[in-house]
Amino acid sequence: MTVFEAAHLVGVADRAGLTLPAAVGAELAPWLASGLGEGGCGAGPALAPDSDDTAIVLVALQALGRTADVRLLAPYEQPAHFATFPGERSVSSSTNAHVLEALCGARSRDAFVRRGIAVAATYLLEVQHPDGHWDDKWHASPYYATASAVAALRRCRDPRSRAAVARAVGWTHGTRRSDGSWGHWEGTREETAYAWQICGAAAGARLPETLGGAALWHAKELYEPRRITGTLALIAAAGGPG
């Protein structure tokens, strides 16, 4: 997951208003860009390209001030959503959120970008749960999908997107635990960091003391990418509201 880790965390830091040291950006940007082939890129070396990792890399390059060709996402466009990879049987809300965020950050708004924004945004609005949250097949916690969707829809700046974000913020506030943390099964640093991205560090909120220990990501079994979860908590603590 080397590519996903680096690109995802660059995007999260940028949304939190944190600026990477120039030397770090100068090293990261060409490395991330070098992995973009005709079909985009995968989560790491030798892994097949997919739209999720491609979109996350595009968002990271945009945050680093580099030109990024969002048309790499075109092969994944379907009539009513973006597929993560060819032949996919179930749709991912976080993939569509990351695609939407990348398209909203494009420097030009050609026909593909305009259509893609409409497709991805409409899909997210249609699958949002009535109480305001989203679910996703790549993660056991709804806070991951909800944080991804909120980050993307905030860039759309239209009434339907604003209303969806408001519902998500309300759901997040309403699901905070009595100890000030957030979590699907129990309070975790990772999920509390997502809640901070969604609605900011509410009064009384806190990051649980334990670093990691929650296996919430989906593969053949639940796992925890410690470099991601630990850094998410650090970004939340340093950046405050997302």
PDB file of C-alpha atoms in Angstrom:
ATOM      1  CA  MET A   1       0.000   0.000   0.000  1.00  0.00           C
ATOM      2  CA  THR A   2       2.978   2.332  -0.359  1.00  0.00           C
ATOM      3  CA  VAL A   3       1.378   4.568  -3.008  1.00  0.00           C
ATOM      4  CA  PHE A   4      -1.999   4.690  -1.263  1.00  0.00           C
ATOM      5  CA  GLU A   5      -0.433   5.513   2.113  1.00  0.00           C
ATOM      6  CA  ALA A   6       1.600   8.457   0.882  1.00  0.00           C
ATOM      7  CA  ALA A   7      -1.037   9.942  -1.418  1.00  0.00           C
ATOM      8  CA  HIS A   8      -3.929   9.505   1.008  1.00  0.00           C
ATOM      9  CA  LEU A   9      -2.093  11.205   3.852  1.00  0.00           C
ATOM     10  CA  VAL A  10      -0.985  14.120   1.631  1.00  0.00           C
ATOM     11  CA  GLY A  11      -4.650  14.739   0.825  1.00  0.00           C
ATOM     12  CA  VAL A  12      -5.734  14.532   4.455  1.00  0.00           C
ATOM     13  CA  ALA A  13      -2.991  16.935   5.544  1.00  0.00           C
ATOM     14  CA  ASP A  14      -3.961  19.395   2.808  1.00  0.00           C
ATOM     15  CA  ARG A  15      -7.627  19.360   3.881  1.00  0.00           C
ATOM     16  CA  ALA A  16      -6.529  20.028   7.463  1.00  0.00           C
ATOM     17  CA  GLY A  17      -4.625  23.107   6.297  1.00  0.00           C
ATOM     18  CA  LEU A  18      -1.194  21.611   6.945  1.00  0.00           C
ATOM     19  CA  THR A  19       1.631  22.373   4.513  1.00  0.00           C
ATOM     20  CA  LEU A  20       4.308  19.765   3.925  1.00  0.00           C
ATOM     21  CA  PRO A  21       7.932  20.939   4.000  1.00  0.00           C
ATOM     22  CA  ALA A  22       9.020  21.939   0.494  1.00  0.00           C
ATOM     23  CA  ALA A  23      11.735  19.278   0.421  1.00  0.00           C
ATOM     24  CA  VAL A  24       9.201  16.549   1.219  1.00  0.00           C
ATOM     25  CA  GLY A  25       6.825  17.733  -1.503  1.00  0.00           C
ATOM     26  CA  ALA A  26       9.660  17.988  -3.999  1.00  0.00           C
ATOM     27  CA  GLU A  27      10.531  14.342  -3.381  1.00  0.00           C
ATOM     28  CA  LEU A  28       7.000  12.983  -3.121  1.00  0.00           C
ATOM     29  CA  ALA A  29       5.429  14.625  -6.177  1.00  0.00           C
ATOM     30  CA  PRO A  30       7.651  13.109  -8.893  1.00  0.00           C
ATOM     31  CA  TRP A  31       7.565   9.712  -7.156  1.00  0.00           C
ATOM     32  CA  LEU A  32       3.757   9.722  -7.120  1.00  0.00           C
ATOM     33  CA  ALA A  33       3.546  11.008 -10.692  1.00  0.00           C
ATOM     34  CA  SER A  34       5.927   8.334 -11.933  1.00  0.00           C
ATOM     35  CA  GLY A  35       3.448   5.635 -10.964  1.00  0.00           C
ATOM     36  CA  LEU A  36       0.683   6.978 -13.201  1.00  0.00           C
ATOM     37  CA  GLY A  37       0.482   4.921 -16.376  1.00  0.00           C
ATOM     38  CA  GLU A  38      -2.186   4.778 -19.073  1.00  0.00           C
ATOM     39  CA  GLY A  39      -4.609   3.085 -16.685  1.00  0.00           C
ATOM     40  CA  GLY A  40      -3.635   5.177 -13.677  1.00  0.00           C
ATOM     41  CA  CYS A  41      -1.960   3.416 -10.751  1.00  0.00           C
ATOM     42  CA  GLY A  42      -2.532   0.814  -8.069  1.00  0.00           C
ATOM     43  CA  ALA A  43      -1.990   0.856  -4.309  1.00  0.00           C
ATOM     44  CA  GLY A  44       1.663  -0.097  -4.676  1.00  0.00           C
ATOM     45  CA  PRO A  45       4.271  -1.547  -7.036  1.00  0.00           C
ATOM     46  CA  ALA A  46       3.112  -4.491  -9.187  1.00  0.00           C
ATOM     47  CA  LEU A  47      -0.538  -3.991  -8.181  1.00  0.00           C
ATOM     48  CA  ALA A  48      -3.122  -3.482 -10.936  1.00  0.00           C
ATOM     49  CA  PRO A  49      -4.332   0.079 -11.596  1.00  0.00           C
ATOM     50  CA  ASP A  50      -7.689   1.135 -10.180  1.00  0.00           C
ATOM     51  CA  SER A  51      -9.660   4.355 -10.031  1.00  0.00           C
ATOM     52  CA  ASP A  52      -9.489   4.710  -6.237  1.00  0.00           C
ATOM     53  CA  ASP A  53      -5.704   4.828  -5.977  1.00  0.00           C
ATOM     54  CA  THR A  54      -5.489   6.850  -9.196  1.00  0.00           C
ATOM     55  CA  ALA A  55      -7.890   9.467  -7.821  1.00  0.00           C
ATOM     56  CA  ILE A  56      -6.076   9.638  -4.488  1.00  0.00           C
ATOM     57  CA  VAL A  57      -2.752  10.204  -6.271  1.00  0.00           C
ATOM     58  CA  LEU A  58      -4.339  12.903  -8.451  1.00  0.00           C
ATOM     59  CA  VAL A  59      -5.678  14.680  -5.347  1.00  0.00           C
ATOM     60  CA  ALA A  60      -2.242  14.483  -3.715  1.00  0.00           C
ATOM     61  CA  LEU A  61      -0.540  15.932  -6.798  1.00  0.00           C
ATOM     62  CA  GLN A  62      -3.092  18.753  -6.877  1.00  0.00           C
ATOM     63  CA  ALA A  63      -2.333  19.466  -3.210  1.00  0.00           C
ATOM     64  CA  LEU A  64       1.384  19.528  -4.035  1.00  0.00           C
ATOM     65  CA  GLY A  65       0.791  22.041  -6.831  1.00  0.00           C
ATOM     66  CA  ARG A  66       1.535  19.619  -9.665  1.00  0.00           C
ATOM     67  CA  THR A  67      -0.390  19.181 -12.906  1.00  0.00           C
ATOM     68  CA  ALA A  68      -2.489  16.022 -12.821  1.00  0.00           C
ATOM     69  CA  ASP A  69      -4.356  14.515 -15.777  1.00  0.00           C
ATOM     70  CA  VAL A  70      -7.790  13.616 -14.407  1.00  0.00           C
ATOM     71  CA  ARG A  71      -8.711  11.984 -17.721  1.00  0.00           C
ATOM     72  CA  LEU A  72      -6.887   8.931 -16.387  1.00  0.00           C
ATOM     73  CA  LEU A  73     -10.181   8.298 -14.585  1.00  0.00           C
ATOM     74  CA  ALA A  74     -12.218   8.157 -17.809  1.00  0.00           C
ATOM     75  CA  PRO A  75     -11.906   4.359 -18.362  1.00  0.00           C
ATOM     76  CA  TYR A  76     -13.606   3.740 -15.022  1.00  0.00           C
ATOM     77  CA  GLU A  77     -16.715   5.819 -15.749  1.00  0.00           C
ATOM     78  CA  GLN A  78     -20.012   3.930 -15.793  1.00  0.00           C
ATOM     79  CA  PRO A  79     -23.478   5.347 -16.571  1.00  0.00           C
ATOM     80  CA  ALA A  80     -24.314   6.009 -12.900  1.00  0.00           C
ATOM     81  CA  HIS A  81     -21.018   5.713 -10.981  1.00  0.00           C
ATOM     82  CA  PHE A  82     -17.264   5.160 -11.250  1.00  0.00           C
ATOM     83  CA  ALA A  83     -16.035   1.580 -10.914  1.00  0.00           C
ATOM     84  CA  THR A  84     -12.951   0.884  -8.822  1.00  0.00           C
ATOM     85  CA  PHE A  85     -11.664  -1.626 -11.373  1.00  0.00           C
ATOM     86  CA  PRO A  86     -13.002  -3.475 -14.462  1.00  0.00           C
ATOM     87  CA  GLY A  87     -15.545  -6.175 -13.716  1.00  0.00           C
ATOM     88  CA  GLU A  88     -16.406  -4.844 -10.276  1.00  0.00           C
ATOM     89  CA  ARG A  89     -19.583  -6.385  -8.846  1.00  0.00           C
ATOM     90  CA  SER A  90     -20.307  -3.886  -6.057  1.00  0.00           C
ATOM     91  CA  VAL A  91     -19.800  -0.123  -6.071  1.00  0.00           C
ATOM     92  CA  SER A  92     -17.565   1.714  -3.589  1.00  0.00           C
ATOM     93  CA  SER A  93     -18.764   5.002  -2.126  1.00  0.00           C
ATOM     94  CA  SER A  94     -15.252   6.028  -1.057  1.00  0.00           C
ATOM     95  CA  THR A  95     -13.936   5.419  -4.579  1.00  0.00           C
ATOM     96  CA  ASN A  96     -16.611   7.704  -6.006  1.00  0.00           C
ATOM     97  CA  ALA A  97     -15.812  10.276  -3.321  1.00  0.00           C
ATOM     98  CA  HIS A  98     -12.109  10.242  -4.194  1.00  0.00           C
ATOM     99  CA  VAL A  99     -12.903  10.471  -7.915  1.00  0.00           C
ATOM    100  CA  LEU A 100     -15.233  13.401  -7.261  1.00  0.00           C
ATOM    101  CA  GLU A 101     -12.586  15.194  -5.209  1.00  0.00           C
ATOM    102  CA  ALA A 102     -10.010  14.743  -7.971  1.00  0.00           C
ATOM    103  CA  LEU A 103     -12.380  15.976 -10.667  1.00  0.00           C
ATOM    104  CA  CYS A 104     -13.403  19.015  -8.608  1.00  0.00           C
ATOM    105  CA  GLY A 105      -9.711  19.902  -8.313  1.00  0.00           C
ATOM    106  CA  ALA A 106      -9.107  19.780 -12.077  1.00  0.00           C
ATOM    107  CA  ARG A 107      -7.757  22.986 -13.597  1.00  0.00           C
ATOM    108  CA  SER A 108     -10.104  22.812 -16.576  1.00  0.00           C
ATOM    109  CA  ARG A 109     -13.750  21.808 -16.774  1.00  0.00           C
ATOM    110  CA  ASP A 110     -14.103  19.968 -20.078  1.00  0.00           C
ATOM    111  CA  ALA A 111     -17.058  17.741 -20.959  1.00  0.00           C
ATOM    112  CA  PHE A 112     -15.601  14.692 -19.202  1.00  0.00           C
ATOM    113  CA  VAL A 113     -14.872  16.583 -15.980  1.00  0.00           C
ATOM    114  CA  ARG A 114     -18.319  18.177 -15.863  1.00  0.00           C
ATOM    115  CA  ARG A 115     -20.051  14.883 -16.588  1.00  0.00           C
ATOM    116  CA  GLY A 116     -17.842  12.975 -14.153  1.00  0.00           C
ATOM    117  CA  ILE A 117     -18.567  15.424 -11.353  1.00  0.00           C
ATOM    118  CA  ALA A 118     -22.288  15.027 -11.959  1.00  0.00           C
ATOM    119  CA  VAL A 119     -22.046  11.211 -12.073  1.00  0.00           C
ATOM    120  CA  ALA A 120     -19.958  10.807  -8.911  1.00  0.00           C
ATOM    121  CA  ALA A 121     -21.820  13.456  -6.919  1.00  0.00           C
ATOM    122  CA  THR A 122     -25.227  12.079  -7.871  1.00  0.00           C
ATOM    123  CA  TYR A 123     -24.162   8.565  -6.882  1.00  0.00           C
ATOM    124  CA  LEU A 124     -22.973   9.759  -3.460  1.00  0.00           C
ATOM    125  CA  LEU A 125     -26.156  11.730  -2.853  1.00  0.00           C
ATOM    126  CA  GLU A 126     -28.293   8.722  -3.782  1.00  0.00           C
ATOM    127  CA  VAL A 127     -26.525   6.232  -1.480  1.00  0.00           C
ATOM    128  CA  GLN A 128     -26.288   8.459   1.596  1.00  0.00           C
ATOM    129  CA  HIS A 129     -28.270   6.906   4.441  1.00  0.00           C
ATOM    130  CA  PRO A 130     -31.244   8.921   5.749  1.00  0.00           C
ATOM    131  CA  ASP A 131     -29.452   9.590   9.040  1.00  0.00           C
ATOM    132  CA  GLY A 132     -26.538  11.187   7.144  1.00  0.00           C
ATOM    133  CA  HIS A 133     -23.760   8.578   6.982  1.00  0.00           C
ATOM    134  CA  TRP A 134     -22.234   6.489   4.195  1.00  0.00           C
ATOM    135  CA  ASP A 135     -20.969   2.890   4.182  1.00  0.00           C
ATOM    136  CA  ASP A 136     -18.170   1.409   2.094  1.00  0.00           C
ATOM    137  CA  LYS A 137     -16.938  -2.041   1.140  1.00  0.00           C
ATOM    138  CA  TRP A 138     -13.279  -1.209   1.843  1.00  0.00           C
ATOM    139  CA  HIS A 139     -13.772  -0.259   5.490  1.00  0.00           C
ATOM    140  CA  ALA A 140     -15.832  -1.606   8.393  1.00  0.00           C
ATOM    141  CA  SER A 141     -16.431   1.833   9.886  1.00  0.00           C
ATOM    142  CA  PRO A 142     -18.950   4.284   8.395  1.00  0.00           C
ATOM    143  CA  TYR A 143     -16.722   7.158   9.526  1.00  0.00           C
ATOM    144  CA  TYR A 144     -14.169   6.405   6.781  1.00  0.00           C
ATOM    145  CA  ALA A 145     -16.758   6.513   3.995  1.00  0.00           C
ATOM    146  CA  THR A 146     -18.499   9.533   5.514  1.00  0.00           C
ATOM    147  CA  ALA A 147     -15.263  11.511   5.855  1.00  0.00           C
ATOM    148  CA  SER A 148     -14.384  10.687   2.237  1.00  0.00           C
ATOM    149  CA  ALA A 149     -17.809  11.726   0.941  1.00  0.00           C
ATOM    150  CA  VAL A 150     -17.888  14.938   2.980  1.00  0.00           C
ATOM    151  CA  ALA A 151     -14.425  15.990   1.765  1.00  0.00           C
ATOM    152  CA  ALA A 152     -15.530  15.565  -1.847  1.00  0.00           C
ATOM    153  CA  LEU A 153     -18.996  17.081  -1.578  1.00  0.00           C
ATOM    154  CA  ARG A 154     -17.613  20.154   0.171  1.00  0.00           C
ATOM    155  CA  ARG A 155     -15.812  20.924  -3.097  1.00  0.00           C
ATOM    156  CA  CYS A 156     -19.049  20.785  -5.134  1.00  0.00           C
ATOM    157  CA  ARG A 157     -20.572  23.908  -3.569  1.00  0.00           C
ATOM    158  CA  ASP A 158     -24.150  23.224  -4.685  1.00  0.00           C
ATOM    159  CA  PRO A 159     -27.285  23.141  -2.499  1.00  0.00           C
ATOM    160  CA  ARG A 160     -27.761  19.355  -2.591  1.00  0.00           C
ATOM    161  CA  SER A 161     -24.149  18.746  -1.623  1.00  0.00           C
ATOM    162  CA  ARG A 162     -24.301  21.286   1.198  1.00  0.00           C
ATOM    163  CA  ALA A 163     -27.451  19.646   2.565  1.00  0.00           C
ATOM    164  CA  ALA A 164     -25.824  16.196   2.422  1.00  0.00           C
ATOM    165  CA  VAL A 165     -22.755  17.480   4.262  1.00  0.00           C
ATOM    166  CA  ALA A 166     -24.977  19.061   6.919  1.00  0.00           C
ATOM    167  CA  ARG A 167     -26.736  15.723   7.479  1.00  0.00           C
ATOM    168  CA  ALA A 168     -23.367  13.982   7.777  1.00  0.00           C
ATOM    169  CA  VAL A 169     -22.146  16.516  10.314  1.00  0.00           C
ATOM    170  CA  GLY A 170     -25.340  16.078  12.320  1.00  0.00           C
ATOM    171  CA  TRP A 171     -24.975  12.297  12.303  1.00  0.00           C
ATOM    172  CA  THR A 172     -21.354  12.566  13.400  1.00  0.00           C
ATOM    173  CA  HIS A 173     -22.150  14.877  16.297  1.00  0.00           C
ATOM    174  CA  GLY A 174     -24.982  12.569  17.311  1.00  0.00           C
ATOM    175  CA  THR A 175     -22.827   9.444  17.419  1.00  0.00           C
ATOM    176  CA  ARG A 176     -20.035  10.746  19.623  1.00  0.00           C
ATOM    177  CA  ARG A 177     -19.402   8.477  22.576  1.00  0.00           C
ATOM    178  CA  SER A 178     -19.711   9.577  26.188  1.00  0.00           C
ATOM    179  CA  ASP A 179     -15.911   9.674  26.555  1.00  0.00           C
ATOM    180  CA  GLY A 180     -15.600  12.137  23.657  1.00  0.00           C
ATOM    181  CA  SER A 181     -14.365   9.656  21.062  1.00  0.00           C
ATOM    182  CA  TRP A 182     -15.990   8.097  17.990  1.00  0.00           C
ATOM    183  CA  GLY A 183     -16.053   4.484  16.846  1.00  0.00           C
ATOM    184  CA  HIS A 184     -18.235   1.854  15.204  1.00  0.00           C
ATOM    185  CA  TRP A 185     -17.557  -0.827  17.829  1.00  0.00           C
ATOM    186  CA  GLU A 186     -15.526   1.189  20.337  1.00  0.00           C
ATOM    187  CA  GLY A 187     -13.799   4.543  20.378  1.00  0.00           C
ATOM    188  CA  THR A 188     -10.652   4.536  18.229  1.00  0.00           C
ATOM    189  CA  ARG A 189      -8.054   7.121  17.274  1.00  0.00           C
ATOM    190  CA  GLU A 190      -8.629   6.447  13.586  1.00  0.00           C
ATOM    191  CA  GLU A 191     -12.378   6.948  13.670  1.00  0.00           C
ATOM    192  CA  THR A 192     -12.119   9.957  15.974  1.00  0.00           C
ATOM    193  CA  ALA A 193      -9.727  11.490  13.435  1.00  0.00           C
ATOM    194  CA  TYR A 194     -12.336  10.923  10.708  1.00  0.00           C
ATOM    195  CA  ALA A 195     -14.981  12.590  12.884  1.00  0.00           C
ATOM    196  CA  TRP A 196     -12.703  15.599  13.288  1.00  0.00           C
ATOM    197  CA  GLN A 197     -12.327  15.745   9.511  1.00  0.00           C
ATOM    198  CA  ILE A 198     -16.107  15.732   9.141  1.00  0.00           C
ATOM    199  CA  CYS A 199     -17.095  18.322  11.721  1.00  0.00           C
ATOM    200  CA  GLY A 200     -14.057  19.534  13.600  1.00  0.00           C
ATOM    201  CA  ALA A 201     -12.918  18.875  17.154  1.00  0.00           C
ATOM    202  CA  ALA A 202     -16.149  19.412  19.066  1.00  0.00           C
ATOM    203  CA  ALA A 203     -16.040  20.552  22.661  1.00  0.00           C
ATOM    204  CA  GLY A 204     -15.085  17.667  24.885  1.00  0.00           C
ATOM    205  CA  ALA A 205     -13.814  15.496  22.013  1.00  0.00           C
ATOM    206  CA  ARG A 206     -10.587  13.640  22.575  1.00  0.00           C
ATOM    207  CA  LEU A 207      -8.299  11.191  20.832  1.00  0.00           C
ATOM    208  CA  PRO A 208      -8.214   7.845  22.666  1.00  0.00           C
ATOM    209  CA  GLU A 209      -4.846   7.189  24.263  1.00  0.00           C
ATOM    210  CA  THR A 210      -4.178   3.915  22.459  1.00  0.00           C
ATOM    211  CA  LEU A 211      -2.316   4.255  19.150  1.00  0.00           C
ATOM    212  CA  GLY A 212      -3.801   1.746  16.726  1.00  0.00           C
ATOM    213  CA  GLY A 213      -5.144  -1.640  17.668  1.00  0.00           C
ATOM    214  CA  ALA A 214      -8.358  -1.401  15.626  1.00  0.00           C
ATOM    215  CA  ALA A 215      -8.550  -3.608  12.534  1.00  0.00           C
ATOM    216  CA  LEU A 216     -11.188  -1.870  10.411  1.00  0.00           C
ATOM    217  CA  TRP A 217      -9.957  -2.091   6.821  1.00  0.00           C
ATOM    218  CA  HIS A 218     -11.319  -4.801   4.516  1.00  0.00           C
ATOM    219  CA  ALA A 219      -9.273  -7.286   2.521  1.00  0.00           C
ATOM    220  CA  LYS A 220      -9.485 -11.071   2.915  1.00  0.00           C
ATOM    221  CA  GLU A 221      -9.795 -10.238   6.611  1.00  0.00           C
ATOM    222  CA  LEU A 222      -9.906  -7.058   8.685  1.00  0.00           C
ATOM    223  CA  TYR A 223      -6.523  -5.352   9.063  1.00  0.00           C
ATOM    224  CA  GLU A 224      -5.027  -2.078  10.259  1.00  0.00           C
ATOM    225  CA  PRO A 225      -2.558  -0.037   8.173  1.00  0.00           C
ATOM    226  CA  ARG A 226      -0.676   1.399  11.168  1.00  0.00           C
ATOM    227  CA  ARG A 227       1.215   4.108   9.249  1.00  0.00           C
ATOM    228  CA  ILE A 228      -2.101   5.492   8.014  1.00  0.00           C
ATOM    229  CA  THR A 229      -4.046   5.264  11.267  1.00  0.00           C
ATOM    230  CA  GLY A 230      -1.233   6.674  13.375  1.00  0.00           C
ATOM    231  CA  THR A 231      -0.600   9.575  11.008  1.00  0.00           C
ATOM    232  CA  LEU A 232      -4.316  10.368  10.731  1.00  0.00           C
ATOM    233  CA  ALA A 233      -4.380  10.903  14.499  1.00  0.00           C
ATOM    234  CA  LEU A 234      -1.306  13.149  14.348  1.00  0.00           C
ATOM    235  CA  ILE A 235      -2.833  15.226  11.535  1.00  0.00           C
ATOM    236  CA  ALA A 236      -6.104  15.558  13.443  1.00  0.00           C
ATOM    237  CA  ALA A 237      -4.296  16.727  16.568  1.00  0.00           C
ATOM    238  CA  ALA A 238      -2.136  19.189  14.638  1.00  0.00           C
ATOM    239  CA  GLY A 239      -4.702  20.487  12.175  1.00  0.00           C
ATOM    240  CA  GLY A 240      -7.857  20.655  14.242  1.00  0.00           C
ATOM    241  CA  PRO A 241     -11.074  20.995  12.205  1.00  0.00           C
ATOM    242  CA  GLY A 242     -10.965  19.437   8.730  1.00  0.00           C
TER     243      GLY A 242
END
